[in-house]
Coordinates of C-alpha atoms and ligand atoms in Angstrom, one line a residue:
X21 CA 0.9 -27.9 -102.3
X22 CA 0.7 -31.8 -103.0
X23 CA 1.8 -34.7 -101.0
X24 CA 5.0 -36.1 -101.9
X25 CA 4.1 -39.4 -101.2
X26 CA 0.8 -39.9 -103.4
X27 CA 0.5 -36.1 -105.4
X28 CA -2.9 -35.5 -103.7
X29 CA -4.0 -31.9 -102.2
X30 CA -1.6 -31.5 -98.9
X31 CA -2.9 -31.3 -95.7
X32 CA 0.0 -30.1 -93.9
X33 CA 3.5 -28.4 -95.0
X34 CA 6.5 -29.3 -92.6
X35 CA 8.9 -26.5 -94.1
X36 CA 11.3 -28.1 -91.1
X37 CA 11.2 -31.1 -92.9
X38 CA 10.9 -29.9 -96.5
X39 CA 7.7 -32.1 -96.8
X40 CA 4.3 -31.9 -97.4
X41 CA 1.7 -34.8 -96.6
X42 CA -1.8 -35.4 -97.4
X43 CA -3.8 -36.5 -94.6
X44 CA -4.1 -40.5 -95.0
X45 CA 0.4 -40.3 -95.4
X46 CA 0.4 -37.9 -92.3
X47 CA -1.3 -40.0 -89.6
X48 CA 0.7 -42.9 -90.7
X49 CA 4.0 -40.6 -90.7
X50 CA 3.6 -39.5 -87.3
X51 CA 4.2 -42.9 -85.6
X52 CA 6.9 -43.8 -88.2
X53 CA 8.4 -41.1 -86.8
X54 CA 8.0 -42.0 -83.5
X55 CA 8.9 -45.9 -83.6
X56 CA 12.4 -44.6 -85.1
X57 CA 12.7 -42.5 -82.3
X58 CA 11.7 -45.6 -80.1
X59 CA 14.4 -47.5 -81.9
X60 CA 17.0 -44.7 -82.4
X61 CA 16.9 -44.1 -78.8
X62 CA 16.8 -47.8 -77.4
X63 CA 13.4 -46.5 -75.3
X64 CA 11.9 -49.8 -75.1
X65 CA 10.7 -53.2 -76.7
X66 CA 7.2 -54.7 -77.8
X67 CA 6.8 -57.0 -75.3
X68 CA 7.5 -54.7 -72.4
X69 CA 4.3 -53.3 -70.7
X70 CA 4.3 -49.4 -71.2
X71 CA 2.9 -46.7 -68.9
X72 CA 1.9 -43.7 -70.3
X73 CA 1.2 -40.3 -68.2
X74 CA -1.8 -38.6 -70.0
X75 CA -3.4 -35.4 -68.9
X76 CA -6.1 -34.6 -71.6
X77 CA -4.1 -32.9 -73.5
X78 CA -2.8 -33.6 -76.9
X79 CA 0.3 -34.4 -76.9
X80 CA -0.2 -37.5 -74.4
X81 CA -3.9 -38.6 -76.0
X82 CA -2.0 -38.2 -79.3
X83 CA 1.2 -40.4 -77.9
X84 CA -1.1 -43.0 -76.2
X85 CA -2.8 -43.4 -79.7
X86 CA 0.3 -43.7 -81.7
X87 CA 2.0 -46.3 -79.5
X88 CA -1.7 -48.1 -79.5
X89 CA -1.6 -47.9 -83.0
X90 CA 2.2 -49.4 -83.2
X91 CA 1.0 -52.3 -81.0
X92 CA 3.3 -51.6 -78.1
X93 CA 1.0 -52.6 -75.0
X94 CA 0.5 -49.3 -73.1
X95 CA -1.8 -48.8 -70.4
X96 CA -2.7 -45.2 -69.2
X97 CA -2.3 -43.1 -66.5
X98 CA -4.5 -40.1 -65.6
X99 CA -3.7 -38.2 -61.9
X100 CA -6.7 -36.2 -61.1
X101 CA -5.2 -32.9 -59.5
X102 CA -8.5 -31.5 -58.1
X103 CA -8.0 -28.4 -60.1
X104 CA -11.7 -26.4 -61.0
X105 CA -10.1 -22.5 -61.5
X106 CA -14.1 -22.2 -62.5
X107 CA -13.6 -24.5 -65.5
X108 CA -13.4 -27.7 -64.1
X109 CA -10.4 -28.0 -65.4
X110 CA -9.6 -31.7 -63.5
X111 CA -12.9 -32.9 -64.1
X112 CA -13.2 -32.1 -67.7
X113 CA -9.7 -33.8 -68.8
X114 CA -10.4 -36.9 -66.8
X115 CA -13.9 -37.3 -68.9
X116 CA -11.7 -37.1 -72.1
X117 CA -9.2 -39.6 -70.8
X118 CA -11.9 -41.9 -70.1
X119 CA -13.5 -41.7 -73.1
X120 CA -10.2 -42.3 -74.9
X121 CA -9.7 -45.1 -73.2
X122 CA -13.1 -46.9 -73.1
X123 CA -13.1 -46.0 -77.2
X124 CA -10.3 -47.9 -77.8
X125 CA -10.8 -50.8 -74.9
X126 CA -7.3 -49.7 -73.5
X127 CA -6.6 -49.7 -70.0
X128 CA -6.5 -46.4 -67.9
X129 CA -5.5 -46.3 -64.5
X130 CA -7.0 -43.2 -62.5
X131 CA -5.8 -41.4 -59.0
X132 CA -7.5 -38.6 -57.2
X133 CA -5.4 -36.3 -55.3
X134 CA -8.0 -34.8 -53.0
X135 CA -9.7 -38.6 -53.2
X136 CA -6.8 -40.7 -51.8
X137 CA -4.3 -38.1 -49.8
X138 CA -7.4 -35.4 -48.9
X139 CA -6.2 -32.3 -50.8
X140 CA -6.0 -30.6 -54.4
X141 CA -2.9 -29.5 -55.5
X142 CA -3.9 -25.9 -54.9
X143 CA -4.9 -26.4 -51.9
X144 CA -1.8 -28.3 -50.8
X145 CA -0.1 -25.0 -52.1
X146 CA -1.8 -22.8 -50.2
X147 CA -1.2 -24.4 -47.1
X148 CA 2.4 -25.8 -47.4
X149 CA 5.3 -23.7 -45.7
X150 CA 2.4 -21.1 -45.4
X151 CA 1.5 -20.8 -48.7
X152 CA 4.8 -20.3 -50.1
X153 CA 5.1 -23.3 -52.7
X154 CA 3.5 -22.5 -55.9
X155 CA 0.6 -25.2 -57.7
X156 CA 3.1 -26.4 -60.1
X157 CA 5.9 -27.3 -58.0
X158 CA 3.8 -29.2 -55.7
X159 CA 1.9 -30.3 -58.7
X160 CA 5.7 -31.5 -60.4
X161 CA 6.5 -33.2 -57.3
X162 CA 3.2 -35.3 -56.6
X163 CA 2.8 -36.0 -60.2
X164 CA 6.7 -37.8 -60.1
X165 CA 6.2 -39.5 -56.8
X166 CA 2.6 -41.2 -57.9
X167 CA 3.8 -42.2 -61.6
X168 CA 6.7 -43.9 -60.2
X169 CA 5.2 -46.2 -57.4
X170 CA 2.3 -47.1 -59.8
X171 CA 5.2 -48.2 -62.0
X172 CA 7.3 -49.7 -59.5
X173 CA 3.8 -51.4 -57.5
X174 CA 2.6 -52.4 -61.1
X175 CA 5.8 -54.3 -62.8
X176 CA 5.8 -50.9 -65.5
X177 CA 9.1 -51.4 -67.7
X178 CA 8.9 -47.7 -68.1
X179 CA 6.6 -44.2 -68.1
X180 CA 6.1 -42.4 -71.5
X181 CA 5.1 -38.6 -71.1
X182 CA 4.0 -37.0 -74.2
X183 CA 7.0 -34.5 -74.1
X184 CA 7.2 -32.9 -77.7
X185 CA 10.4 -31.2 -79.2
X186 CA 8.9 -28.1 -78.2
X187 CA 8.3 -28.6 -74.8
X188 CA 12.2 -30.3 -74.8
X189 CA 14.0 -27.1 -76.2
X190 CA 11.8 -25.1 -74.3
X191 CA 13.6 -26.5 -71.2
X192 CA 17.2 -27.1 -72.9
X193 CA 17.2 -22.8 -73.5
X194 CA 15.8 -22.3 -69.5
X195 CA 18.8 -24.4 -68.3
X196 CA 21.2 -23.6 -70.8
X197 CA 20.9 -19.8 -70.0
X198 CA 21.8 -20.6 -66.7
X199 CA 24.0 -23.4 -67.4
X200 CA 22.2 -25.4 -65.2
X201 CA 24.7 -28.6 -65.0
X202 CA 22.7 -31.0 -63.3
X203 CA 19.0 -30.2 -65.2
X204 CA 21.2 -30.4 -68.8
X205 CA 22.9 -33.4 -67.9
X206 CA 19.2 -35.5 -66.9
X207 CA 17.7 -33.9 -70.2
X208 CA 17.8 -37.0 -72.7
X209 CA 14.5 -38.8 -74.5
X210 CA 15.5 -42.0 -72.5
X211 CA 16.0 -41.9 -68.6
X212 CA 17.2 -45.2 -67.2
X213 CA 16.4 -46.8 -64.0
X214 CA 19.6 -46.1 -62.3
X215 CA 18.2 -48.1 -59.1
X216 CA 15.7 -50.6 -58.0
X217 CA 12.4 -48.9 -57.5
X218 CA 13.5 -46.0 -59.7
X219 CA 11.0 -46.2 -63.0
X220 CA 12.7 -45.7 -66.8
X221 CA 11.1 -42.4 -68.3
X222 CA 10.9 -42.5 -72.3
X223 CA 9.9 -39.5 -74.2
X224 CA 8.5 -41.1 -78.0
X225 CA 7.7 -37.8 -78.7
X226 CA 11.7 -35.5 -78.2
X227 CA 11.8 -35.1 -82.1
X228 CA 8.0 -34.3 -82.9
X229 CA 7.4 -30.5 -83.3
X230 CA 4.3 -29.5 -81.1
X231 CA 2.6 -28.0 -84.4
X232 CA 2.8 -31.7 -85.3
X233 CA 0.9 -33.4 -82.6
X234 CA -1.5 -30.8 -83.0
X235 CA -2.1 -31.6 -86.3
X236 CA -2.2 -35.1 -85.8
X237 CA -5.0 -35.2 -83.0
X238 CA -7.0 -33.2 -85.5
X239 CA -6.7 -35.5 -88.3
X240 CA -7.0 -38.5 -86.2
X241 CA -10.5 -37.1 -84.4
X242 CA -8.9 -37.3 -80.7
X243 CA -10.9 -35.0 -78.1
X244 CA -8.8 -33.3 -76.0
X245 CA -8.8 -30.2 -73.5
X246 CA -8.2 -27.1 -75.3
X247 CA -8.1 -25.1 -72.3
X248 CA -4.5 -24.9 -70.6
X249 CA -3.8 -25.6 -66.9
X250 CA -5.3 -22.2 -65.6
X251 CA -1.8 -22.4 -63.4
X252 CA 0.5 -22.4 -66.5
X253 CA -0.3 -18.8 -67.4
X254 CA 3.1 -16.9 -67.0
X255 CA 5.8 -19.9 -66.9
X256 CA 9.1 -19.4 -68.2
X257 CA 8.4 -22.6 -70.3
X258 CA 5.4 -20.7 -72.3
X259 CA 8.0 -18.0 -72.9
X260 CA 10.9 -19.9 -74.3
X261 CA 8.2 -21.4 -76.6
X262 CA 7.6 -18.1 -77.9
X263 CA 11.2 -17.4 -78.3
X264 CA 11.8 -20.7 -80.3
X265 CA 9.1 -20.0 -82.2
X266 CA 10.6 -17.0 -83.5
X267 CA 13.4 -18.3 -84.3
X268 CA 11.9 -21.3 -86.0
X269 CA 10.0 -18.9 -88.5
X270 CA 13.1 -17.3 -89.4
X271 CA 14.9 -20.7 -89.8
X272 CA 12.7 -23.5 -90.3
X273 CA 14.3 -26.7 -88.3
X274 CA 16.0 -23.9 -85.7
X275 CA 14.1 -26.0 -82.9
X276 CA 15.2 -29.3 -84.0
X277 CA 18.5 -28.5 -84.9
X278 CA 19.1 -27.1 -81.3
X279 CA 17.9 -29.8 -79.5
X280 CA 19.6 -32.8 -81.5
X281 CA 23.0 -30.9 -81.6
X282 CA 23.0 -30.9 -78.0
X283 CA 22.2 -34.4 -77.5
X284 CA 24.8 -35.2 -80.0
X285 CA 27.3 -32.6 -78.0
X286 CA 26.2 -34.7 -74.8
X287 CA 27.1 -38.0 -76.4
X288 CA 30.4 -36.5 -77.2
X289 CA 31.7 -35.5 -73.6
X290 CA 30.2 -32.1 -73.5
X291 CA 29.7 -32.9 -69.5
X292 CA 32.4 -34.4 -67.7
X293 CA 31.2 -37.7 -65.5
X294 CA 29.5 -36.5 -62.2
X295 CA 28.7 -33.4 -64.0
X296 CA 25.0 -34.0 -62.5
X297 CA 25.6 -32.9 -59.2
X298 CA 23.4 -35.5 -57.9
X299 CA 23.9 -37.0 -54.7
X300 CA 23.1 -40.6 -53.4
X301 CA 19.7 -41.8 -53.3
X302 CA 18.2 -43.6 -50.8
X303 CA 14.9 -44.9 -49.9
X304 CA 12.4 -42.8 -47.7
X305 CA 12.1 -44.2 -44.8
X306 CA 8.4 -43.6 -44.8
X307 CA 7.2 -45.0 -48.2
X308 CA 10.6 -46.4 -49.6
X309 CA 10.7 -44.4 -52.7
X310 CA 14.1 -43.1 -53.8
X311 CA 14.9 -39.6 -52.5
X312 CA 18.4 -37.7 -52.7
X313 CA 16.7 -35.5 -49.6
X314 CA 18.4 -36.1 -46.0
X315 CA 16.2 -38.6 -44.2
X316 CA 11.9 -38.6 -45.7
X317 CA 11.1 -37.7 -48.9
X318 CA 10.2 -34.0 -50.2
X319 CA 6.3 -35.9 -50.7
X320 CA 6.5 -37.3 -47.4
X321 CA 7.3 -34.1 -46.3
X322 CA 4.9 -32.2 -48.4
X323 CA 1.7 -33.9 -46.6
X324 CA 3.1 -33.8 -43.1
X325 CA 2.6 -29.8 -43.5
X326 CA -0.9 -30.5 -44.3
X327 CA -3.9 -30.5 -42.3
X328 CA -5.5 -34.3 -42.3
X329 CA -8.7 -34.8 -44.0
X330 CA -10.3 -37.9 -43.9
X331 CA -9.6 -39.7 -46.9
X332 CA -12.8 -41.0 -49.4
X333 CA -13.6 -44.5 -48.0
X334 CA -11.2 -46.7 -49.6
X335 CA -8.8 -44.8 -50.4
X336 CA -5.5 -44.8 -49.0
X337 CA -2.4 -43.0 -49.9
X338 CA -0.2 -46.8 -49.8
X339 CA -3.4 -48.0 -51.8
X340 CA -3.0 -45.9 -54.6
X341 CA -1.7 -46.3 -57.9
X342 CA 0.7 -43.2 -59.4
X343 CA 5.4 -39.5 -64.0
X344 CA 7.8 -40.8 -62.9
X345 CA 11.2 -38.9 -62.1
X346 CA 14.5 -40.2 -62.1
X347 CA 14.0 -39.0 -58.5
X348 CA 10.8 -39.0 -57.6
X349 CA 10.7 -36.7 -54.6
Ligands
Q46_425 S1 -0.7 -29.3 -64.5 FE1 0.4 -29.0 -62.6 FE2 1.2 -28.3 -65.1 FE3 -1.0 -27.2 -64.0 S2 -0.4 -27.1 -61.9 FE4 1.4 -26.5 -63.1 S3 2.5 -28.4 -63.3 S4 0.6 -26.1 -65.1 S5 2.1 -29.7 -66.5
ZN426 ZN1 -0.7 -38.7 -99.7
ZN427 ZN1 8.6 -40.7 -48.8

């Protein structure tokens, strides 16, 4: 196999795309890809400052590189979850986010969890409404609330995750086989800020296939955590993956083709207005973040269920910087 652009040996075959690169045309294909995506989707401009949500993993170390490489001026975001499941999970990612960062001189911005509101995630599971909340919807709902005040605090134009097309039609099956309404309506690569103190969300990665990114960290030399979150064993996410990718080796572009068709299907009325189901947002009274929930936000909440710890010296909850969701709690 040769790469179409220059005839030398191929280092990757994209039968999705009916092309095969070498690896000097494949690192510089990947953001090409992505600033049309940028463009395509009206995400956001050069001189707008960027925050991107990374997690040591590669699809956010790979998305931080590419919009780096692009020149878009993106600082980074690492929330350190307190999560050790006997690998150090938390401690090991936030080494590789550093080191990233320092690398390249860019700017990463770090908050503690059990540092600044005096609990890891799992342990703010274990003791919220008596142990009934699992990791990752606590996790989902801190992650949101922090991303979007360190936007809001820090003058952030908008939050880029490193969501890959995978990770997107992985969700757009979940919802659609339960015709969840207001989740399918929200799904889009661009999220505006629909209200002041509400952060954008962009998503440069919607049309990059996860087999893509992977390839792309390797070429490019990134260190990232191989090891999943130990908590992400068994989701319905990993299992729609699986699905996909079934599909995908029986029709290469399957994944693709799903995903855009609905977001074409979208454009064209597929959801009548107020589809969403979303109620009013207001601010929490406690730390004036949007919330759609009667009276103080489900984060306010979260922590008043909790135990107090004393906080590391310095470190306040209303000190600390912070995904960002459309609502945050
Ligand atoms: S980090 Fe958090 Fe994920 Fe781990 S606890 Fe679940 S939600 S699986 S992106
Ligand atoms: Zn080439
Ligand atoms: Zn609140």
């Amino acid at each position: 196999m040769r790469c179409r652009t220059c005839g030398a040996p191929a280092a990757i075959n994209m039968r999705q795309h009916k092309l095969a690169l070498c690896r000097a045309h494949y690192v510089d294909w990947i953001p090409e890809q992505t600033e049309r995506a940028i463009e395509h989707y009206r995400m956001f401009t050069r001189g707008e400052k960027l925050l991107v949500a990374v997690s040591g993993g590669k699809d956010s170390l790979a998305l931080w590189d590419v919009l780096h490489r692009l020149g878009y001026g993106a600082d980074g975001i690492y929330i350190d979850l307190g999560i050790d499941a006997g690998i150090g999970y938390s401690a090991k990612s936030r080494a590789l986010c550093e080191q990233f960062a320092s690398a390249r001189g860019l700017q990463l911005q770090v908050v503690s969890v059990p540092g600044a509101y005096g609990s890891s995630i799992p342990d703010v599971a274990k003791q919220s409404v008596r142990g009934r909340r699992k990791p990752c919807s606590v996790c989902g709902l801190v992650k949101r609330h922090i991303m979007n005040r360190v936007c809001r605090e820090q003058g952030y134009a908008a939050l880029a995750t490193g969501h890959n097309l995978d990770d997107e039609a992985a969700v757009l099956l979940h919802n659609a086989m339960t015709w969840s309404g207001g989740y399918l309506v929200r799904q889009a690569p661009v999220l505006a800020a629909t209200r002041p103190g509400l952060a954008r969300k962009v998503k440069p990665f919607c049309r990059i296939y996860e087999r893509e990114t992977a390839a792309y960290t390797l070429m490019q030399k990134i260190e990232y955590i191989y090891d999943e979150c130990p908590y992400a064993t068994g989701s319905s996410t990993l299992y729609y993956k699986e699905l996909l990718n079934r599909m995908e080796e029986d029709r290469p572009g399957a994944k693709l083709q799903f995903y855009l068709a609905f977001l074409q299907a979208k454009d064209q009325g597929l959801f009548a207005p107020g589809a969403s189901g979303e109620s009013e947002l207001h601010d929490c009274p406690q730390c004036g973040q949007p919330t759609s929930a009667p009276g103080k936000c489900a984060f306010c909440r979260l922590w008043e269920n909790i135990p107090p710890v004393a906080p590391s010296p310095g470190l306040g909850p209303e000190k600390e910087p912070g995904d960002a969701g459309e609502e945050t709690s």
